[in-house]
mmCIF file of C-alpha atoms and ligand atoms in Angstrom:
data_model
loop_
_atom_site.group_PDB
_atom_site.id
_atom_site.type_symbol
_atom_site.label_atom_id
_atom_site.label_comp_id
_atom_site.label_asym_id
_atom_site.label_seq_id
_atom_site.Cartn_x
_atom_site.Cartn_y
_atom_site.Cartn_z
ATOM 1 C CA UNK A 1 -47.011 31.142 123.070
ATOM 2 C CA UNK A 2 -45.003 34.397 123.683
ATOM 3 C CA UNK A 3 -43.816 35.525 120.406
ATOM 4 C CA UNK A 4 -40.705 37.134 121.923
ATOM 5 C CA UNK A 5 -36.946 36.258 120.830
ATOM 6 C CA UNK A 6 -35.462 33.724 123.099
ATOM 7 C CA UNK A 7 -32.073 35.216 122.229
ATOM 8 C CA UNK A 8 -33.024 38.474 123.803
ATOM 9 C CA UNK A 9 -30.581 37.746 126.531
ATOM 10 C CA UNK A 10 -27.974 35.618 124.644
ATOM 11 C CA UNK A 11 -29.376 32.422 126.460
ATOM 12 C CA UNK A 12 -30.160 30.919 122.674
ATOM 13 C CA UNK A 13 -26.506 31.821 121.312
ATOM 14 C CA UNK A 14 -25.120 30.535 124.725
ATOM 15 C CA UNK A 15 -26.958 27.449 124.962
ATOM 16 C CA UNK A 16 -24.286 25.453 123.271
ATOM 17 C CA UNK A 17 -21.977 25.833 125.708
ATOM 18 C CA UNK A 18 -24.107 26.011 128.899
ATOM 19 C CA UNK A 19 -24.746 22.578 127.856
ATOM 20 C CA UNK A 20 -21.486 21.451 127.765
ATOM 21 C CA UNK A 21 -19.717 23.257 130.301
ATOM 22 C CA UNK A 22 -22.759 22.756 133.432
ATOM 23 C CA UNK A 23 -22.558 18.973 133.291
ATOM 24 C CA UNK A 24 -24.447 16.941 135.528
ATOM 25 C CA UNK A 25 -22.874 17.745 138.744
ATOM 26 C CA UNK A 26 -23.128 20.968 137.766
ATOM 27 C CA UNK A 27 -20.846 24.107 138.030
ATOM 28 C CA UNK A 28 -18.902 25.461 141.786
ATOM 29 C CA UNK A 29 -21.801 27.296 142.773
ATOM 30 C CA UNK A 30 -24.493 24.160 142.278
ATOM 31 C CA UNK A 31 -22.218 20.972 143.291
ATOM 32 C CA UNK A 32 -20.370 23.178 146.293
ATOM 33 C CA UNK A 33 -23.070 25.931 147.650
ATOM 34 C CA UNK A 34 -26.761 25.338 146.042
ATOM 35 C CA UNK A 35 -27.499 21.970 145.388
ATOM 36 C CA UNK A 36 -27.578 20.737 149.262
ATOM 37 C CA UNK A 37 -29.522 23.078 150.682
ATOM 38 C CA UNK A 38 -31.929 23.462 147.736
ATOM 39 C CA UNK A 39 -32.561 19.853 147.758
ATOM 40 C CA UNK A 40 -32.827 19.842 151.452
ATOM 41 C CA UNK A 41 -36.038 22.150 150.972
ATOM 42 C CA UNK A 42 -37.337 20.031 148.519
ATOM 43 C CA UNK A 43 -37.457 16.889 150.674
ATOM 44 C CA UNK A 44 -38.942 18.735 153.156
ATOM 45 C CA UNK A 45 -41.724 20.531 151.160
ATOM 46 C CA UNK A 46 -42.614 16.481 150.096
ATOM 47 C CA UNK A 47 -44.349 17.845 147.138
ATOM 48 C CA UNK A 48 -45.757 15.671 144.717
ATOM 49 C CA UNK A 49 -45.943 17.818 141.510
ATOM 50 C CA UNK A 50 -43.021 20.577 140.482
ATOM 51 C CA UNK A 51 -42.216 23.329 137.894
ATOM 52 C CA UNK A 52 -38.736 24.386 137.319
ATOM 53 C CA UNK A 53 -38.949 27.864 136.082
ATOM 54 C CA UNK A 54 -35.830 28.204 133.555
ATOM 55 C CA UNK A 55 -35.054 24.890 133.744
ATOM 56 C CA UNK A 56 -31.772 25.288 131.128
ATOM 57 C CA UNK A 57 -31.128 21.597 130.173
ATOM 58 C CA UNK A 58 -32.631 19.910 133.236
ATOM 59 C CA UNK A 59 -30.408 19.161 135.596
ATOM 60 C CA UNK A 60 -32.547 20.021 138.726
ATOM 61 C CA UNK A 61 -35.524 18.668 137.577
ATOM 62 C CA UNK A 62 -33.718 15.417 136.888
ATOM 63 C CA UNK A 63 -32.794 15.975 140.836
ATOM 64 C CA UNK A 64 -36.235 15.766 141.577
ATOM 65 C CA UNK A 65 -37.206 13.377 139.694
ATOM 66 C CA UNK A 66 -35.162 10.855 141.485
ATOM 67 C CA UNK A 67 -36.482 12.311 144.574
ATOM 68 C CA UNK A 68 -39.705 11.021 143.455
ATOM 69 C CA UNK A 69 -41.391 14.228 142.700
ATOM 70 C CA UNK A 70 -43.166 14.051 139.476
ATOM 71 C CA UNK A 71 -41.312 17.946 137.508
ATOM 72 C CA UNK A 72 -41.966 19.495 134.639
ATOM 73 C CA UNK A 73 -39.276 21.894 133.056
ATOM 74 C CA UNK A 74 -39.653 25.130 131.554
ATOM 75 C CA UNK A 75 -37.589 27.436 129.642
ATOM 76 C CA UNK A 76 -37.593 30.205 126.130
ATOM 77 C CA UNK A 77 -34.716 28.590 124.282
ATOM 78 C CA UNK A 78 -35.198 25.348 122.073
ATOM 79 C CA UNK A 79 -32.117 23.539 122.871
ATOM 80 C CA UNK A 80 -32.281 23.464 126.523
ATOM 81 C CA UNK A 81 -35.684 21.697 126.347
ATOM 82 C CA UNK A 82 -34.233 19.280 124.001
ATOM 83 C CA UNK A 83 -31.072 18.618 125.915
ATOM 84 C CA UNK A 84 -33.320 17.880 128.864
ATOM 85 C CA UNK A 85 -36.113 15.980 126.754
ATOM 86 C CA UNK A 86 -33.042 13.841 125.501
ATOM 87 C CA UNK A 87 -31.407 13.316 129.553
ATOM 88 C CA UNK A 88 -34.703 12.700 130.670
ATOM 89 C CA UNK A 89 -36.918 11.437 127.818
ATOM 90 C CA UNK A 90 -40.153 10.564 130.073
ATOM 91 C CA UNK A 91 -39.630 14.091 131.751
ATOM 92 C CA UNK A 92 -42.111 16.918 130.629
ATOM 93 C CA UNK A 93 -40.535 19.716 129.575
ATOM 94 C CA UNK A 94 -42.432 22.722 128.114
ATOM 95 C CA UNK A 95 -41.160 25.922 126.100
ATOM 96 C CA UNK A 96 -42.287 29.229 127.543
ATOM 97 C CA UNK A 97 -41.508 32.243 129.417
ATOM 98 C CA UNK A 98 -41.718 32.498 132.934
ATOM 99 C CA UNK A 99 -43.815 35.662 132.349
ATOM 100 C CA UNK A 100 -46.278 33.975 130.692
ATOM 101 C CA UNK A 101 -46.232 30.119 132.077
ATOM 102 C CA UNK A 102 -48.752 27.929 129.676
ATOM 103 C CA UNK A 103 -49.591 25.864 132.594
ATOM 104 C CA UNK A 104 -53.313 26.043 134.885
ATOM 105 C CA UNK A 105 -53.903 27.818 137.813
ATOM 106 C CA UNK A 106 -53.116 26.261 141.330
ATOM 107 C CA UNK A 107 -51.322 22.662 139.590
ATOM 108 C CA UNK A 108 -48.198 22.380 141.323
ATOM 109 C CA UNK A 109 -47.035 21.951 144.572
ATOM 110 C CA UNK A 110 -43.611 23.294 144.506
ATOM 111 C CA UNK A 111 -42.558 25.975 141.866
ATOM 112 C CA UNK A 112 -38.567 26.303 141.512
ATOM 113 C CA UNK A 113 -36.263 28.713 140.218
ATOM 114 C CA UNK A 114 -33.147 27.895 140.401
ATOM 115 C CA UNK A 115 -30.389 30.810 139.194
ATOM 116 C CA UNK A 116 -33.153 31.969 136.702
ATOM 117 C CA UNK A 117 -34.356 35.409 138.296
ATOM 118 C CA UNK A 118 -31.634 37.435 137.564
ATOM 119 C CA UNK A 119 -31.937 35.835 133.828
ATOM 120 C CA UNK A 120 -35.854 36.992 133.840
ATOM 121 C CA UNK A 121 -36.906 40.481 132.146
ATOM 122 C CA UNK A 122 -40.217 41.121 133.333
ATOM 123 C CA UNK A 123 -39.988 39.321 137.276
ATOM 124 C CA UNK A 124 -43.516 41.831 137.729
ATOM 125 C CA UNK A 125 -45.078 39.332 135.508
ATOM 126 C CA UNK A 126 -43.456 36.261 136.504
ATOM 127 C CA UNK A 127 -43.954 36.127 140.255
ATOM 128 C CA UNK A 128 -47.160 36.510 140.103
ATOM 129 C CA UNK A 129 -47.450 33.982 137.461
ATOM 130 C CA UNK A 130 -45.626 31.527 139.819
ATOM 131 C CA UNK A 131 -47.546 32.218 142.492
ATOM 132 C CA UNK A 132 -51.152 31.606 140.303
ATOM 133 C CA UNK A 133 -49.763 28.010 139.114
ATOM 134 C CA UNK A 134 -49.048 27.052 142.719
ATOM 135 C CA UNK A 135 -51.935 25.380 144.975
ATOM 136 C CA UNK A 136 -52.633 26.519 148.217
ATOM 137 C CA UNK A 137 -50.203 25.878 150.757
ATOM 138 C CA UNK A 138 -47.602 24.716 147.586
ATOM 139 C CA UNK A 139 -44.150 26.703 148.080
ATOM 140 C CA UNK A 140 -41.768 28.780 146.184
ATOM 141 C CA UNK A 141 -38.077 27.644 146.280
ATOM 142 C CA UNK A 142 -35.776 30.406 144.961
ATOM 143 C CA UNK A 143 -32.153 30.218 144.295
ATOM 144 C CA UNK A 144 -30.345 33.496 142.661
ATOM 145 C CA UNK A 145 -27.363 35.406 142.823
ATOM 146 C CA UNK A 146 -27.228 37.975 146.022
ATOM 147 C CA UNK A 147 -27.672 41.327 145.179
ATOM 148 C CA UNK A 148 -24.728 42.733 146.654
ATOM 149 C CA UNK A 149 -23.361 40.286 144.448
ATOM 150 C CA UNK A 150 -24.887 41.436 141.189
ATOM 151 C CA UNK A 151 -24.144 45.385 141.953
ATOM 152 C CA UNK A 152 -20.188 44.438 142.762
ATOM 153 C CA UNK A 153 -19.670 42.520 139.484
ATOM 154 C CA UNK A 154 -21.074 44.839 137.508
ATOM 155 C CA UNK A 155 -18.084 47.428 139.117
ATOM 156 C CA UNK A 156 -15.409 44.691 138.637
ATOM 157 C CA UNK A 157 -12.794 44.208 141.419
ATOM 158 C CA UNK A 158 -10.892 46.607 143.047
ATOM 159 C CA UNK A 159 -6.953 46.632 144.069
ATOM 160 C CA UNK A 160 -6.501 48.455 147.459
ATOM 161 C CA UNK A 161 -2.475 49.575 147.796
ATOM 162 C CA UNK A 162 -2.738 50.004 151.633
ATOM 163 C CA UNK A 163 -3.829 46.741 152.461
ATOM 164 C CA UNK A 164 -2.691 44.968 149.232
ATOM 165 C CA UNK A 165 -6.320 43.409 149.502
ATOM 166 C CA UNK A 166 -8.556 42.268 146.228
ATOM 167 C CA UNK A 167 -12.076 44.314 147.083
ATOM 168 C CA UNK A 168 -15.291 43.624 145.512
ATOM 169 C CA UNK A 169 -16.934 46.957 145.251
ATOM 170 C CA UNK A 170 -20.801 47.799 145.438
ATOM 171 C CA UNK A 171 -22.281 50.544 143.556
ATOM 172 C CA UNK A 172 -25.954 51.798 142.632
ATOM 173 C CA UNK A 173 -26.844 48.893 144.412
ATOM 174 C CA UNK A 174 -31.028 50.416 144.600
ATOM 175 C CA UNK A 175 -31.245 50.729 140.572
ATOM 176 C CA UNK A 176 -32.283 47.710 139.105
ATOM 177 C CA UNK A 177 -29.978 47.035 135.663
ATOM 178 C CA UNK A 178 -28.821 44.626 133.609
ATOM 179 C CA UNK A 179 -25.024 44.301 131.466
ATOM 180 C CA UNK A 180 -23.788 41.309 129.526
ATOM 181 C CA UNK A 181 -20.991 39.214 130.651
ATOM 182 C CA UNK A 182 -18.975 36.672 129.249
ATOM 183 C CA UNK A 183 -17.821 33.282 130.745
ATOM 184 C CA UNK A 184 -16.460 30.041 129.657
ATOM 185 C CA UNK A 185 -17.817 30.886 126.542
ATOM 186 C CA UNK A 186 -21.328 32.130 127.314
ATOM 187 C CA UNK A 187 -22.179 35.752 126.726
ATOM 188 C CA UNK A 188 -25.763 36.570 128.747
ATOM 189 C CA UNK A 189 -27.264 39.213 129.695
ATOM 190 C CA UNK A 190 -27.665 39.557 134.082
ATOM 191 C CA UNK A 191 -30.125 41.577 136.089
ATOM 192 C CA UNK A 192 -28.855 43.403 139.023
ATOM 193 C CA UNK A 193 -31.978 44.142 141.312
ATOM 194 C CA UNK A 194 -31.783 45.164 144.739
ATOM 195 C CA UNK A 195 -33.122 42.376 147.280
ATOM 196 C CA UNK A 196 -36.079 44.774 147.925
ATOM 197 C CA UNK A 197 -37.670 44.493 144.449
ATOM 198 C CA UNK A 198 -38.080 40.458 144.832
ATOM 199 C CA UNK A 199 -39.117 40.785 148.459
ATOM 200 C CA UNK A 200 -41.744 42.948 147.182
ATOM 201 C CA UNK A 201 -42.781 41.228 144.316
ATOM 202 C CA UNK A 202 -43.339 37.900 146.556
ATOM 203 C CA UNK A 203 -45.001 39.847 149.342
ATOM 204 C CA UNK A 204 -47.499 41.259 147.090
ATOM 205 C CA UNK A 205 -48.758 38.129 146.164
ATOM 206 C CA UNK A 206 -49.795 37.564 150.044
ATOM 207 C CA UNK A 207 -46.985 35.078 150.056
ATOM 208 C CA UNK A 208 -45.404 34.365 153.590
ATOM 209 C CA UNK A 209 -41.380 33.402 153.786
ATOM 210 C CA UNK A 210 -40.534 30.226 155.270
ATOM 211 C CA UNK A 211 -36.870 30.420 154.675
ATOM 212 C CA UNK A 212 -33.816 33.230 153.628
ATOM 213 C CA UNK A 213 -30.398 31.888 153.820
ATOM 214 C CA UNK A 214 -26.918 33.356 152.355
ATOM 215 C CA UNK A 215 -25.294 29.460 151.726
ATOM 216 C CA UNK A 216 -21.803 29.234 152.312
ATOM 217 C CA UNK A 217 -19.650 26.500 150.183
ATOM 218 C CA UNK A 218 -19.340 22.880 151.814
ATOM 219 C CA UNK A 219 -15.472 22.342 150.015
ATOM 220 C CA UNK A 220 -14.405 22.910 146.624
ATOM 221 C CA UNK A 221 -11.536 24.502 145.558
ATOM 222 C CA UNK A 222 -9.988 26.955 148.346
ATOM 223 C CA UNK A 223 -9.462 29.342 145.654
ATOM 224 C CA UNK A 224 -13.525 29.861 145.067
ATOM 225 C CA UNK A 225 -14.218 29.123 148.321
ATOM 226 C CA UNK A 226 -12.296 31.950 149.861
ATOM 227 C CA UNK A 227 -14.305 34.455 147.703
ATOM 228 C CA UNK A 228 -16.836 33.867 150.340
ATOM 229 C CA UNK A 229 -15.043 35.695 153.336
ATOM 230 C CA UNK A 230 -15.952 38.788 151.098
ATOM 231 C CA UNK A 231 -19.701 38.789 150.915
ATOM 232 C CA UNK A 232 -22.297 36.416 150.118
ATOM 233 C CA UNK A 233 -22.544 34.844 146.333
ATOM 234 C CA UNK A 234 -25.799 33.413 146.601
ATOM 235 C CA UNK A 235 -28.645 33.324 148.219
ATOM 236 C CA UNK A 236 -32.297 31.071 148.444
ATOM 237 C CA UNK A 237 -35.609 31.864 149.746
ATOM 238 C CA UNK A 238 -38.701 29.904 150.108
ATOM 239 C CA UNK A 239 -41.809 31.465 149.932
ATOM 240 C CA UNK A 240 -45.484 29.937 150.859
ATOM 241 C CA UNK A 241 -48.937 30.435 149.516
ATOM 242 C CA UNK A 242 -51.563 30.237 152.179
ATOM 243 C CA UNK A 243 -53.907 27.777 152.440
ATOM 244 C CA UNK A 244 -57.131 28.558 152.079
HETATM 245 C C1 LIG B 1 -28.317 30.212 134.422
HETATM 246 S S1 LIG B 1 -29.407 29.278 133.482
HETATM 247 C C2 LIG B 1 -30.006 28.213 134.791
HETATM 248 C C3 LIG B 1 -30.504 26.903 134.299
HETATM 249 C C4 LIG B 1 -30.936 25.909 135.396
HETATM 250 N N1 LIG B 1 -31.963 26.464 136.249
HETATM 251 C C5 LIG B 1 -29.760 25.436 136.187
HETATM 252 O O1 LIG B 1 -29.615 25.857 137.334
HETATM 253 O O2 LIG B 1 -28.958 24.662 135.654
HETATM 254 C C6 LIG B 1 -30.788 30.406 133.255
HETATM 255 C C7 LIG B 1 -31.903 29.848 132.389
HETATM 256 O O3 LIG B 1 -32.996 30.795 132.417
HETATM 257 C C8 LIG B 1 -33.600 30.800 131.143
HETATM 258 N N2 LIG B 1 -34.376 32.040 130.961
HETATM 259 C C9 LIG B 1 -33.965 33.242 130.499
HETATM 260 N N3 LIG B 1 -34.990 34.090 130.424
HETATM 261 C C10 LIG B 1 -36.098 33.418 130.846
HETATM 262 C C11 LIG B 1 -37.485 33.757 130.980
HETATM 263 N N4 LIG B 1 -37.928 34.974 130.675
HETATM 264 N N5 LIG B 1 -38.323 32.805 131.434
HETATM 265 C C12 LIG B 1 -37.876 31.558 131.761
HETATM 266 N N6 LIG B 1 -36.580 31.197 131.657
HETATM 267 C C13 LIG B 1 -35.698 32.110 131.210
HETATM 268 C C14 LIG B 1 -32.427 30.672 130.184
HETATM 269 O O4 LIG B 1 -32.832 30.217 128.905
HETATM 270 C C15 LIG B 1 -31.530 29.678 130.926
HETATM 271 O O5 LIG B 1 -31.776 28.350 130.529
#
């Protein structure tokens, strides 16, 4: 086990009120943007076996459990794995880093991570640790924040006079970095990578992309959803391991 601090990124101080605040339907961008689209992909990858890398208090994997699809959580910080061990008490649920996954080479069919990559230090350990656990042929499923997203909030907004217009700046967008923010009572710390670094990382590992997609909200409040005539929130890939 990886002796670092899972507090290193405030998930272990936040934890409390991630819990409470994602319920099970989870927050705007799951129940409005990620969840359809993400569980659209896992239908169709009609895996048997899944890892959820960062799997918070288990929501997803409780999603694919009732798919059928036999998941096993992971994540640093104590009280997410017990949340999800207490929703799910026949679920699996392991404590790790994804930079160091206790699990064997080439077990799973489908390895998710679902809004956990810009939450990971060291992704030049962890991609190619979820692309060892995966069996030939077994896919990749990646939800995250867009990058153009992560380099604008860490400007803030922006009030343009002449057009009386709310912009959403970018900025260094090609140096990686990471800030804290605060929200709803959570205070984490967020990478800001450019969408280069995790297309590299995946295409070093001889991985081949079977999907990229920007998802746009299906309803929700018109408030949140209008944030989306700006630039793109979120974004998924799917990446596939050759079979040998
Ligand atoms: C935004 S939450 C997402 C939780 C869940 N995937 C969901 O969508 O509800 C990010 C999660 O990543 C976890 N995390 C942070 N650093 C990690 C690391 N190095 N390896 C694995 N998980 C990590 C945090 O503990 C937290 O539970």
């Amino acid at each position: 086990m990886d002796q670092r601090d899972p507090d290193e990124n405030g998930w272990a101080s936040s934890a409390g009120n991630w819990i409470e605040g994602v319920g099970d339907a989870g927050d705007f961008s799951r129940q409005f943007v990620l969840d359809a689209p993400m569980i659209a992909r896992v239908r169709q990858a009609a895996a048997s076996t899944a890892l959820d890398i960062g799997c918070g208090e288990g929501r997803f994997c409780r999603r694919m459990r009732d798919l059928g699809v036999t998941t096993t959580g992971l994540d640093p910080v104590s009280a997410m794995i017990d949340a999800a061990k207490m929703q799910d008490p026949h679920g699996q649920y392991l404590h790790g880093f994804a930079e160091d996954l206790p699990c064997h080479d080439a077990h799973f069919d489908l390895v998710v991570s679902y809004l956990s990559l810009i939450d990971i230090d060291g992704t030049d350990r962890a991609v190619p640790e979820m692309a060892r656990v995966l069996k030939p042929g077994g896919r990749i499923l990646v939800a995250n924040l867009s990058s153009f997203a992560t380099s604008s909030s860490m400007i803030g907004r922006r009030h343009c006079k002449d057009t009386d217009e709310i912009l959403r700046p970018l900025g260094r967008y090609l140096e990686a970095r990471k800030a804290w923010f605060e929200w709803d009572g959570l205070r984490v710390q967020n990478w800001h990578r450019p969408l280069s670094h995790y297309m590299q990382l995946f295409l070093q590992q001889g991985l081949i992309l079977t999907l990229f997609d920007e998802p746009k909200p299906q309803g929700g409040p018109p408030e949140r959803v209008n944030n989306y005539a700006d630039m793109p929130y979120l974004m998924m890939m799917e990446w596939q391991k050759p079979s040998v």
